[in-house]
PDB file of C-alpha atoms in Angstrom:
ATOM      1  CA  MET A   1      80.009  88.503 105.246  1.00 85.00           C
ATOM      2  CA  SER A   2      77.979  90.775 104.171  1.00 84.00           C
ATOM      3  CA  GLU A   3      78.275  92.272 107.503  1.00 88.00           C
ATOM      4  CA  GLU A   4      82.277  91.763 106.883  1.00 87.00           C
ATOM      5  CA  TYR A   5      82.468  93.100 103.511  1.00 86.00           C
ATOM      6  CA  THR A   6      80.423  96.135 103.081  1.00 85.00           C
ATOM      7  CA  ASP A   7      81.879  97.106  99.961  1.00 84.00           C
ATOM      8  CA  ALA A   8      80.273  94.195  97.898  1.00 86.00           C
ATOM      9  CA  VAL A   9      76.794  93.999  97.648  1.00 85.00           C
ATOM     10  CA  PHE A  10      74.545  90.385  98.894  1.00 87.00           C
ATOM     11  CA  LEU A  11      71.654  90.052  97.328  1.00 83.00           C
ATOM     12  CA  LYS A  12      69.029  86.882  97.703  1.00 84.00           C
ATOM     13  CA  ILE A  13      65.957  85.885  95.812  1.00 81.00           C
ATOM     14  CA  GLU A  14      64.103  83.643  96.378  1.00 81.00           C
ATOM     15  CA  GLY A  15      63.149  81.299  93.534  1.00 82.00           C
ATOM     16  CA  ASP A  16      59.304  79.626  94.221  1.00 82.00           C
ATOM     17  CA  HIS A  17      58.490  83.599  95.935  1.00 86.00           C
ATOM     18  CA  ASP A  18      55.950  84.298  92.460  1.00 90.00           C
ATOM     19  CA  THR A  19      56.155  84.023  89.106  1.00 92.00           C
ATOM     20  CA  ASN A  20      58.612  86.619  88.460  1.00 91.00           C
ATOM     21  CA  THR A  21      61.135  84.729  91.120  1.00 88.00           C
ATOM     22  CA  ARG A  22      59.955  81.679  89.251  1.00 89.00           C
ATOM     23  CA  ALA A  23      60.719  83.333  85.590  1.00 91.00           C
ATOM     24  CA  LEU A  24      64.417  84.587  86.742  1.00 88.00           C
ATOM     25  CA  MET A  25      65.608  81.247  88.057  1.00 88.00           C
ATOM     26  CA  ARG A  26      64.576  79.471  84.342  1.00 91.00           C
ATOM     27  CA  GLU A  27      66.349  82.635  82.331  1.00 91.00           C
ATOM     28  CA  TRP A  28      69.663  81.784  84.480  1.00 87.00           C
ATOM     29  CA  GLY A  29      69.464  78.257  84.458  1.00 88.00           C
ATOM     30  CA  VAL A  30      69.280  77.817  87.403  1.00 89.00           C
ATOM     31  CA  LYS A  31      68.944  73.913  87.962  1.00 86.00           C
ATOM     32  CA  SER A  32      69.582  73.273  91.510  1.00 88.00           C
ATOM     33  CA  VAL A  33      69.787  75.184  94.640  1.00 88.00           C
ATOM     34  CA  PRO A  34      71.749  77.796  96.763  1.00 91.00           C
ATOM     35  CA  CYS A  35      72.697  79.270  93.525  1.00 90.00           C
ATOM     36  CA  PHE A  36      75.547  81.711  93.626  1.00 91.00           C
ATOM     37  CA  ARG A  37      76.173  84.987  90.827  1.00 89.00           C
ATOM     38  CA  PHE A  38      78.887  86.854  90.774  1.00 90.00           C
ATOM     39  CA  PHE A  39      79.287  90.128  88.985  1.00 89.00           C
ATOM     40  CA  ARG A  40      81.936  92.820  88.122  1.00 86.00           C
ATOM     41  CA  ASN A  41      81.013  96.111  86.509  1.00 86.00           C
ATOM     42  CA  GLY A  42      77.826  94.374  85.588  1.00 87.00           C
ATOM     43  CA  GLU A  43      79.254  91.592  84.081  1.00 90.00           C
ATOM     44  CA  MET A  44      78.067  88.002  85.430  1.00 89.00           C
ATOM     45  CA  ILE A  45      81.811  86.599  86.140  1.00 90.00           C
ATOM     46  CA  HIS A  46      81.213  82.726  88.085  1.00 90.00           C
ATOM     47  CA  THR A  47      78.606  81.301  89.303  1.00 90.00           C
ATOM     48  CA  HIS A  48      79.058  78.638  92.373  1.00 89.00           C
ATOM     49  CA  THR A  49      77.112  76.005  92.671  1.00 90.00           C
ATOM     50  CA  GLY A  50      76.705  74.121  96.331  1.00 90.00           C
ATOM     51  CA  ALA A  51      76.361  74.656  99.983  1.00 89.00           C
ATOM     52  CA  ARG A  52      80.121  74.663 101.177  1.00 92.00           C
ATOM     53  CA  GLU A  53      80.767  77.677 103.385  1.00 91.00           C
ATOM     54  CA  GLU A  54      84.525  77.109 102.562  1.00 93.00           C
ATOM     55  CA  VAL A  55      84.020  76.203  98.531  1.00 92.00           C
ATOM     56  CA  LEU A  56      82.054  79.627  98.060  1.00 91.00           C
ATOM     57  CA  LYS A  57      84.535  81.838 100.182  1.00 92.00           C
ATOM     58  CA  GLU A  58      86.611  80.671  97.954  1.00 92.00           C
ATOM     59  CA  HIS A  59      85.734  81.900  94.948  1.00 90.00           C
ATOM     60  CA  PHE A  60      84.784  85.111  96.707  1.00 91.00           C
ATOM     61  CA  PHE A  61      87.921  85.395  97.405  1.00 92.00           C
ATOM     62  CA  LYS A  62      89.350  85.011  94.456  1.00 90.00           C
ATOM     63  CA  HIS A  63      86.704  87.427  93.096  1.00 87.00           C
ATOM     64  CA  TYR A  64      86.163  90.341  95.982  1.00 87.00           C
ATOM     65  CA  GLN A  65      90.761  90.236  96.059  1.00 67.00           C
ATOM     66  CA  GLY A  66      90.788  89.989  92.075  1.00 52.00           C
ATOM     67  CA  ALA A  67      88.881  94.031  92.450  1.00 50.00           C
ATOM     68  CA  LYS A  68      90.421  95.277  95.821  1.00 51.00           C
ATOM     69  CA  ALA A  69      94.041  95.017  93.527  1.00 43.00           C
ATOM     70  CA  ASP A  70      93.624  97.937  92.004  1.00 46.00           C
ATOM     71  CA  SER A  71      93.430 101.353  93.828  1.00 43.00           C
ATOM     72  CA  ASN A  72      92.523 102.885  90.954  1.00 42.00           C
ATOM     73  CA  SER A  73      89.342 100.398  90.503  1.00 41.00           C
ATOM     74  CA  LYS A  74      85.716 101.306  90.867  1.00 40.00           C
ATOM     75  CA  THR A  75      84.101  98.209  90.748  1.00 42.00           C
ATOM     76  CA  ARG A  76      82.034  96.805  92.890  1.00 45.00           C
ATOM     77  CA  ASP A  77      81.475  92.543  93.526  1.00 47.00           C
ATOM     78  CA  GLU A  78      78.073  91.257  93.739  1.00 49.00           C
ATOM     79  CA  ILE A  79      76.868  87.967  94.637  1.00 52.00           C
ATOM     80  CA  LYS A  80      73.148  87.018  93.715  1.00 52.00           C
ATOM     81  CA  THR A  81      71.638  84.269  95.176  1.00 51.00           C
ATOM     82  CA  CYS A  82      69.304  82.429  93.532  1.00 52.00           C
TER      83      CYS A  82
END
């Protein structure tokens, strides 16, 4: 999806990589993976947990289309994968 939707930002965090990423997982309250966080203008607007691609895409398009609906908007969507 990141190659197709280049105006959205996709970030991946490996939660067990080191002490910093483990601390981030605790801070964000991530209890299971994969965990996807959707942000707009620095504000988290949705959290999705689970690996079902069709459900993830449904949530992505719901929020992505919302950002695209306003042609004057300068917002960018981010998906952070925990």
